[in-house]
Every structure is written in C-alpha cells, then in structure tokens.
Amino acid sequence: FFSVVDEPGTIVRAGHHRSTAGLLFLAIIPVTAFILGTWQVQRLGWKTDLMARLEDRLIRDPLPLPPRIDPSAVPEFDYRRVLATGRLRHDREMLIGPRMREGEQGYMVVTPLERPDGASTILVNRGWISKKMADQRARSPDALPQGMVTVEGLLREPWKKNMFTPDNKPEKGEFYFPDVHQMAEWSGSEPIWIEVTMEPDYLQFVDLQAQGIPIGRQAEVSLRNNHAQYIFTWYGLAAATSVMLYMLAKRPASASEAAKRVR
C-alpha cells in the first residue's frame, strides 16, 4: 500500500489570485453612479431655470385670452395667468376623480366655457368639490353661475396619466384624469385647459365647501424638484463603492491565503 502522504510534498499558495473580471464588473457600479449623479446635476440646473421662468409668468398681470388659440403653443405659455369671458356650460360638466383634499374625497369640476363672438370654447378646471356635492342639485345656486362670467386662471398643460390610473369612460361620464383631447371632443370644446386660481382662508374654504362652490388651486408652480436628493444619493453611492473597490483590490493576503499547504 502506497499512500499519497508518502509522495514528495509540493508547496503551493492557497487562493492567492483574484478574478480580474470580477473586479472590472464591480468597477461598473461607481462609474455608473457617478454618471447618473452628473446627469442629475444637469437636470437640477434645467429644473431650476424652468421654475424660475414659470414663477416669472405668475407675477405678471393676467393676459386676456385671444379668441383663437393654437394648442401647440400652450407649452410656451404654461403657467401664464389669463382672463376668459363666456358662459359656463353646466350641462356638459365633467367630474374628474376621486381627488382628496384636506382628508376628504371629492372631484375636480371641469366645465366648458363658451365664449362669445365666435371665439373658441375652452375647458375650465373650476376646482375641487366634495363627493357629496357631485350632484348639481345638492349645490347652491352660486355654485352654478348663469350668464356671462369672467374667470381668471392659469393656462396649463394638464398632468399625465400614470400606470395606476384607469382609462376614462366618457360614455359613462367617468373621468379619472384630464385627457384634454378626449374631454374636448366629448364636450365640443377646444383642447385648451385653464385652471381657476383661488387662495381662500379656512373660513372661506369651509363656506365654499358647504355650498358646493368649486375651490380653485393656489397660484403657484407645482413641479417636483428632488434632483438635489438624487445627486446626493448617486454621488454618495459612487464614493462608497469606490472605497469598497479600492479596499478589495488592495487588500493584503489573509491568513488563509498566506498559509501554505501540502498537496
């Protein structure tokens, strides 16, 4: 019988080499995070300039809405304060919802404004009402003004539908998001959207809510600007993973790696 321990011993390293491919793969993480952080810096500059332009439009005097509007020009006047005169078509009213406000469920009231002298009919987002005021018969007469009225609001591009919002069902009178072209076609209007602005105090808010009078939005720029947080996150991840990669590449041989074994 001849055992392997009777053979001459060969001294070898145990696990001394490292995978170059593995290190290169790990290096992709800090590089990608740094690129994304730099991109967010550019996005922050773009968003800051955009908000400055929009806020500048808010402080200007209201502009009378021209008789005819090119829908493709609306983005150039987004958040511009305008005045529009006409007759509200309450018979074509659309409720978008549900929408929550102050912890209560309700709807956004969208009413076509039929302007005189052959001017275009536009869509006016009059504001929020509670769910119990969805039926027009439950509202006060002041909530359904008759005759010629003048509304002041912001010329806007409505928010987009997200993946969790169901599709509108105009044939059933169910609207979950403002599809301007769809709502304009259904109501016989132009795809022009105005949001009425209002800044009521608490007592006025309660009174308007009780009468079913739509409560308009505040005249402010409501754009999300989280790019500074993203910059901190991506650059922090790039720095942390860079340190970890350096420590891994320069790590001294451990006791198990330095030990020699007899094969």
CSV table of N, CA, C and O in Angstrom, one decimal, residues 10-18 251-262:
chain,number,residue,atom,x,y,z
A,10,THR,N,4.6,19.3,-2.4
A,10,THR,CA,4.7,20.4,-3.2
A,10,THR,C,4.1,21.6,-2.5
A,10,THR,O,2.9,21.6,-2.2
A,11,ILE,N,4.9,22.7,-2.3
A,11,ILE,CA,4.4,23.9,-1.6
A,11,ILE,C,3.7,24.8,-2.6
A,11,ILE,O,4.3,25.2,-3.6
A,12,VAL,N,2.4,25.1,-2.3
A,12,VAL,CA,1.7,26.0,-3.2
A,12,VAL,C,0.9,27.0,-2.4
A,12,VAL,O,0.7,26.9,-1.2
A,13,ARG,N,0.5,28.1,-3.1
A,13,ARG,CA,-0.4,29.1,-2.5
A,13,ARG,C,-1.8,28.6,-2.5
A,13,ARG,O,-2.2,28.0,-3.4
A,14,ALA,N,-2.6,29.1,-1.5
A,14,ALA,CA,-4.0,28.7,-1.5
A,14,ALA,C,-4.8,30.0,-1.7
A,14,ALA,O,-4.9,30.8,-0.9
A,15,GLY,N,-5.5,30.0,-2.9
A,15,GLY,CA,-6.4,31.1,-3.2
A,15,GLY,C,-5.7,32.5,-3.3
A,15,GLY,O,-6.2,33.5,-2.8
A,16,HIS,N,-4.5,32.5,-3.9
A,16,HIS,CA,-3.8,33.8,-3.9
A,16,HIS,C,-4.3,34.7,-5.0
A,16,HIS,O,-4.3,36.0,-4.8
A,17,HIS,N,-4.7,34.2,-6.2
A,17,HIS,CA,-5.1,35.0,-7.3
A,17,HIS,C,-6.5,35.5,-7.1
A,17,HIS,O,-7.3,35.0,-6.4
A,18,ARG,N,-6.8,36.7,-7.7
A,18,ARG,CA,-8.1,37.3,-7.7
A,18,ARG,C,-8.7,37.4,-9.1
A,18,ARG,O,-7.9,37.5,-10.0
A,251,ARG,N,-6.4,44.8,-0.8
A,251,ARG,CA,-6.5,44.0,0.4
A,251,ARG,C,-5.3,43.1,0.5
A,251,ARG,O,-5.0,42.3,-0.4
A,252,PRO,N,-4.6,43.1,1.7
A,252,PRO,CA,-3.4,42.2,1.8
A,252,PRO,C,-3.9,40.7,2.0
A,252,PRO,O,-5.1,40.5,2.3
A,253,ALA,N,-3.1,39.8,1.7
A,253,ALA,CA,-3.4,38.4,1.7
A,253,ALA,C,-3.8,38.0,3.2
A,253,ALA,O,-3.1,38.4,4.1
A,254,SER,N,-4.9,37.4,3.3
A,254,SER,CA,-5.4,37.0,4.6
A,254,SER,C,-4.6,35.8,5.1
A,254,SER,O,-3.7,35.2,4.4
A,255,ALA,N,-4.8,35.4,6.4
A,255,ALA,CA,-4.1,34.3,7.0
A,255,ALA,C,-4.3,33.0,6.2
A,255,ALA,O,-3.4,32.2,6.0
A,256,SER,N,-5.5,32.8,5.7
A,256,SER,CA,-5.8,31.6,5.0
A,256,SER,C,-5.1,31.6,3.6
A,256,SER,O,-4.7,30.6,3.1
A,257,GLU,N,-5.0,32.8,3.0
A,257,GLU,CA,-4.3,32.9,1.7
A,257,GLU,C,-2.8,32.8,1.9
A,257,GLU,O,-2.2,32.3,1.0
A,258,ALA,N,-2.3,33.3,3.0
A,258,ALA,CA,-0.9,33.3,3.2
A,258,ALA,C,-0.4,31.9,3.6
A,258,ALA,O,0.8,31.6,3.4
A,259,ALA,N,-1.2,31.1,4.2
A,259,ALA,CA,-0.8,29.8,4.6
A,259,ALA,C,-0.5,28.9,3.4
A,259,ALA,O,-1.1,29.0,2.4
A,260,LYS,N,0.4,28.1,3.6
A,260,LYS,CA,0.8,27.1,2.6
A,260,LYS,C,0.3,25.7,3.0
A,260,LYS,O,0.2,25.4,4.2
A,261,ARG,N,0.0,25.0,2.0
A,261,ARG,CA,-0.5,23.6,2.3
A,261,ARG,C,0.3,22.6,1.4
A,261,ARG,O,0.9,23.0,0.4
A,262,VAL,N,0.3,21.4,1.9
A,262,VAL,CA,1.0,20.3,1.2
A,262,VAL,C,0.0,19.6,0.3
A,262,VAL,O,-1.1,19.2,0.8
